[in-house]
Amino acid sequence: LDSQITATLADAFSNISAIITYASGREESLRFKKVSDAYGDILLKSWLVSIAFIGVFSICIFALEFAVFYFGIRLWAAGTMTVGTFVLIQIYIIQLSQSLWGLGELIRKAFESFSESMEVVEILEAEHGVRDVPGARPLVVTDGTVEYREVTFAYNETREVLSGVSLTIRGGQKVAMIGPSGAGKSTFVRLLMRTYDATDGQVFVDGQDIVSVAQDSLRRSIAFVPQDPSLFHRSLMENIRYGRADASDDEVIAAATSAHCHEFIKDLPQGYDTLVGERGVKLSGGERQRVAIARAILKNAPILILDEATSSLDSQSEALIQDALDVLMRDKTVIVIAHRLSTIRKMDRILVIDGGAVREDGTHDKLLKNPNSLYKALWDLQAGGFLKNTEAEK
Ligand code: ATP
């Protein structure tokens, strides 16, 4: 329950803007009260047990004292015990009660520590979903070819998210993935990064089954720019250097310049030493994306996965990001979960994912030529948004 209180608080604090905008402070307080009341009840019970223990203990000591006094006075009256012996017995009793008191405290603390350590052990013993096989060798990337062979994946038993997907992305090819929300685009790239292992089938990078190579080497070969990058509450310099720990200041600044971060960083009062706030809250969404791109430029991994932000940016930010992406994508195998026409247009190949399978696969022109293609339908559906982006591009 102690950890439930922390979890409830953490959940509320990390969603503080939703709580404010939905004016749900009262409901959240009630939710917290429920958890803390339950904790309070248990605490009260444990205190009552302690008090009962103290009570029984005090009664025992009182009875012992009474007996000692009773027999002590009788023996003293009979002349068989001196005052010195009586005082000595008293000292023993005091020492005994102190030791017993300490023992009681010790037992209580031992139980407390035991229940706390149980929680930690549960976490430590939790099975890792993805493990290295014994003797896993490092991945050797030559040209960055990615192959999915009959890949099936399900998060749970009731529904397959990907069903028997097979495709090859040649080294250096730039692929855009599009499809309805929930179609499995993120899942597709998660399997390549081994966030999860495929339920069935295999994923290869340059002919090596990624399940048989060391995870660290796989992740070192892949740069991932997430949709809404979260930054560390550290300086901008440290955040960008996260892409490559041994990069010099000059290299960090060069990457920041290519990613169009330098423009906004140089105007900050503390420049690259500016702390970005927890998760990077002190930066705008577009700025955070550019920092994440700078990180990926610095990492310079042969395979790039980009989960493009869905939120629309103003045309200037959009142009800056597109420009930064051009630098980032150069000479790499690229998989983009794409939402913008400007990005899709740059790609060599488009995959339309729907219902757990790759429904369409081809270039923009080829897919658009087919009047019945899902791509054309999605294209027409979003034409308004696409056109806006095209105008921004011009
Ligand atoms: P979007 O464009 O909205 O991000 P997507 O195509 O990337 O969608 P995925 O995130 O791959 O879709 O999700 C595919 C399906 O898997 C969805 O139905 C989703 O609810 C489910 N799903 C995703 N992540 C998990 C998870 N960690 N546990 C269980 N189910 C999940």
mmCIF file of C-alpha atoms in Angstrom, residues 116-246:
data_model
loop_
_atom_site.group_PDB
_atom_site.id
_atom_site.type_symbol
_atom_site.label_atom_id
_atom_site.label_comp_id
_atom_site.label_asym_id
_atom_site.label_seq_id
_atom_site.Cartn_x
_atom_site.Cartn_y
_atom_site.Cartn_z
ATOM 1 C CA GLU A 116 9.423 -3.782 1.955
ATOM 2 C CA SER A 117 12.066 -6.163 0.654
ATOM 3 C CA MET A 118 9.327 -8.519 -0.616
ATOM 4 C CA GLU A 119 8.189 -5.749 -2.981
ATOM 5 C CA VAL A 120 11.729 -5.191 -4.257
ATOM 6 C CA VAL A 121 12.317 -8.940 -4.683
ATOM 7 C CA GLU A 122 9.089 -9.173 -6.712
ATOM 8 C CA ILE A 123 10.457 -6.518 -9.079
ATOM 9 C CA LEU A 124 13.889 -8.130 -9.273
ATOM 10 C CA GLU A 125 12.421 -11.550 -9.923
ATOM 11 C CA ALA A 126 10.066 -10.343 -12.675
ATOM 12 C CA GLU A 127 10.901 -12.270 -15.836
ATOM 13 C CA HIS A 128 12.626 -10.248 -18.543
ATOM 14 C CA GLY A 129 10.511 -10.546 -21.667
ATOM 15 C CA VAL A 130 13.512 -10.157 -23.946
ATOM 16 C CA ARG A 131 16.766 -11.907 -23.122
ATOM 17 C CA ASP A 132 20.092 -12.540 -24.767
ATOM 18 C CA VAL A 133 20.647 -16.148 -25.723
ATOM 19 C CA PRO A 134 23.728 -17.668 -24.051
ATOM 20 C CA GLY A 135 26.850 -16.685 -25.965
ATOM 21 C CA ALA A 136 25.025 -14.064 -28.072
ATOM 22 C CA ARG A 137 27.452 -12.441 -30.500
ATOM 23 C CA PRO A 138 27.419 -8.748 -31.398
ATOM 24 C CA LEU A 139 25.459 -7.756 -34.474
ATOM 25 C CA VAL A 140 27.638 -6.920 -37.460
ATOM 26 C CA VAL A 141 25.957 -4.406 -39.741
ATOM 27 C CA THR A 142 27.271 -4.318 -43.283
ATOM 28 C CA ASP A 143 24.666 -2.534 -45.393
ATOM 29 C CA GLY A 144 21.708 -2.430 -43.003
ATOM 30 C CA THR A 145 19.264 -4.774 -44.764
ATOM 31 C CA VAL A 146 16.234 -5.601 -42.636
ATOM 32 C CA GLU A 147 14.121 -8.677 -43.295
ATOM 33 C CA TYR A 148 10.872 -9.764 -41.651
ATOM 34 C CA ARG A 149 10.156 -13.431 -42.308
ATOM 35 C CA GLU A 150 6.632 -14.731 -41.535
ATOM 36 C CA VAL A 151 6.470 -12.519 -38.437
ATOM 37 C CA THR A 152 3.449 -12.908 -36.193
ATOM 38 C CA PHE A 153 2.991 -11.001 -32.990
ATOM 39 C CA ALA A 154 0.343 -10.758 -30.278
ATOM 40 C CA TYR A 155 0.489 -8.745 -27.050
ATOM 41 C CA ASN A 156 -2.063 -11.112 -25.580
ATOM 42 C CA GLU A 157 -3.756 -14.350 -26.571
ATOM 43 C CA THR A 158 -6.985 -12.814 -27.809
ATOM 44 C CA ARG A 159 -5.724 -10.788 -30.762
ATOM 45 C CA GLU A 160 -2.845 -10.949 -33.223
ATOM 46 C CA VAL A 161 -1.452 -7.501 -34.025
ATOM 47 C CA LEU A 162 0.792 -8.736 -36.863
ATOM 48 C CA SER A 163 0.031 -11.915 -38.802
ATOM 49 C CA GLY A 164 2.697 -13.549 -40.956
ATOM 50 C CA VAL A 165 4.395 -10.365 -42.179
ATOM 51 C CA SER A 166 7.204 -10.975 -44.673
ATOM 52 C CA LEU A 167 9.194 -8.217 -46.343
ATOM 53 C CA THR A 168 12.717 -7.074 -47.012
ATOM 54 C CA ILE A 169 14.008 -3.533 -46.701
ATOM 55 C CA ARG A 170 17.256 -3.189 -48.591
ATOM 56 C CA GLY A 171 20.192 -1.443 -46.969
ATOM 57 C CA GLY A 172 19.914 2.310 -47.517
ATOM 58 C CA GLN A 173 16.258 2.142 -48.540
ATOM 59 C CA LYS A 174 13.886 4.716 -47.079
ATOM 60 C CA VAL A 175 10.492 3.335 -46.187
ATOM 61 C CA ALA A 176 7.385 5.116 -44.972
ATOM 62 C CA MET A 177 4.784 3.175 -43.026
ATOM 63 C CA ILE A 178 1.265 4.443 -43.016
ATOM 64 C CA GLY A 179 -2.030 2.983 -41.954
ATOM 65 C CA PRO A 180 -4.974 3.539 -39.675
ATOM 66 C CA SER A 181 -4.458 4.104 -35.976
ATOM 67 C CA GLY A 182 -3.902 0.842 -34.125
ATOM 68 C CA ALA A 183 -2.925 -1.004 -37.328
ATOM 69 C CA GLY A 184 0.366 -2.178 -35.806
ATOM 70 C CA LYS A 185 2.933 0.297 -37.185
ATOM 71 C CA SER A 186 4.609 0.930 -33.843
ATOM 72 C CA THR A 187 4.505 -2.785 -33.068
ATOM 73 C CA PHE A 188 6.270 -3.472 -36.380
ATOM 74 C CA VAL A 189 9.249 -1.279 -35.418
ATOM 75 C CA ARG A 190 9.230 -2.426 -31.786
ATOM 76 C CA LEU A 191 9.977 -5.936 -33.024
ATOM 77 C CA LEU A 192 13.023 -4.661 -34.892
ATOM 78 C CA MET A 193 14.286 -2.922 -31.754
ATOM 79 C CA ARG A 194 13.456 -6.020 -29.713
ATOM 80 C CA THR A 195 11.255 -4.162 -27.282
ATOM 81 C CA TYR A 196 9.318 -7.386 -27.749
ATOM 82 C CA ASP A 197 10.243 -10.650 -29.456
ATOM 83 C CA ALA A 198 8.054 -11.934 -32.271
ATOM 84 C CA THR A 199 5.553 -14.572 -31.188
ATOM 85 C CA ASP A 200 6.387 -16.451 -34.369
ATOM 86 C CA GLY A 201 8.754 -15.900 -37.302
ATOM 87 C CA GLN A 202 12.062 -14.059 -37.424
ATOM 88 C CA VAL A 203 13.520 -10.628 -38.020
ATOM 89 C CA PHE A 204 16.958 -10.407 -39.619
ATOM 90 C CA VAL A 205 19.446 -7.570 -39.903
ATOM 91 C CA ASP A 206 22.038 -8.269 -42.578
ATOM 92 C CA GLY A 207 21.187 -11.961 -42.415
ATOM 93 C CA GLN A 208 21.553 -12.234 -38.634
ATOM 94 C CA ASP A 209 18.492 -13.270 -36.655
ATOM 95 C CA ILE A 210 18.149 -10.445 -34.119
ATOM 96 C CA VAL A 211 17.116 -12.929 -31.424
ATOM 97 C CA SER A 212 20.566 -14.521 -31.622
ATOM 98 C CA VAL A 213 22.619 -11.311 -31.311
ATOM 99 C CA ALA A 214 23.426 -9.269 -28.207
ATOM 100 C CA GLN A 215 20.639 -6.743 -27.564
ATOM 101 C CA ASP A 216 23.065 -3.910 -26.798
ATOM 102 C CA SER A 217 24.785 -4.305 -30.150
ATOM 103 C CA LEU A 218 21.409 -4.299 -31.921
ATOM 104 C CA ARG A 219 20.323 -1.118 -30.169
ATOM 105 C CA ARG A 220 23.651 0.531 -30.855
ATOM 106 C CA SER A 221 22.964 -0.072 -34.550
ATOM 107 C CA ILE A 222 19.543 1.559 -34.463
ATOM 108 C CA ALA A 223 18.724 5.209 -33.846
ATOM 109 C CA PHE A 224 15.150 5.791 -32.756
ATOM 110 C CA VAL A 225 13.424 9.156 -32.763
ATOM 111 C CA PRO A 226 10.136 8.760 -30.902
ATOM 112 C CA GLN A 227 6.921 10.637 -31.552
ATOM 113 C CA ASP A 228 7.059 12.694 -28.389
ATOM 114 C CA PRO A 229 10.645 12.568 -27.174
ATOM 115 C CA SER A 230 11.141 12.854 -23.454
ATOM 116 C CA LEU A 231 14.377 14.446 -22.241
ATOM 117 C CA PHE A 232 16.371 14.110 -19.044
ATOM 118 C CA HIS A 233 16.302 16.974 -16.577
ATOM 119 C CA ARG A 234 19.898 17.749 -17.464
ATOM 120 C CA SER A 235 21.589 20.361 -19.599
ATOM 121 C CA LEU A 236 20.969 20.484 -23.349
ATOM 122 C CA MET A 237 24.617 19.565 -23.901
ATOM 123 C CA GLU A 238 24.196 16.379 -21.848
ATOM 124 C CA ASN A 239 20.859 15.573 -23.463
ATOM 125 C CA ILE A 240 22.268 15.729 -26.979
ATOM 126 C CA ARG A 241 25.457 13.938 -25.961
ATOM 127 C CA TYR A 242 23.240 11.049 -24.882
ATOM 128 C CA GLY A 243 23.438 9.979 -28.520
ATOM 129 C CA ARG A 244 27.158 9.236 -28.109
ATOM 130 C CA ALA A 245 28.733 9.519 -24.668
ATOM 131 C CA ASP A 246 32.271 10.198 -25.938
#
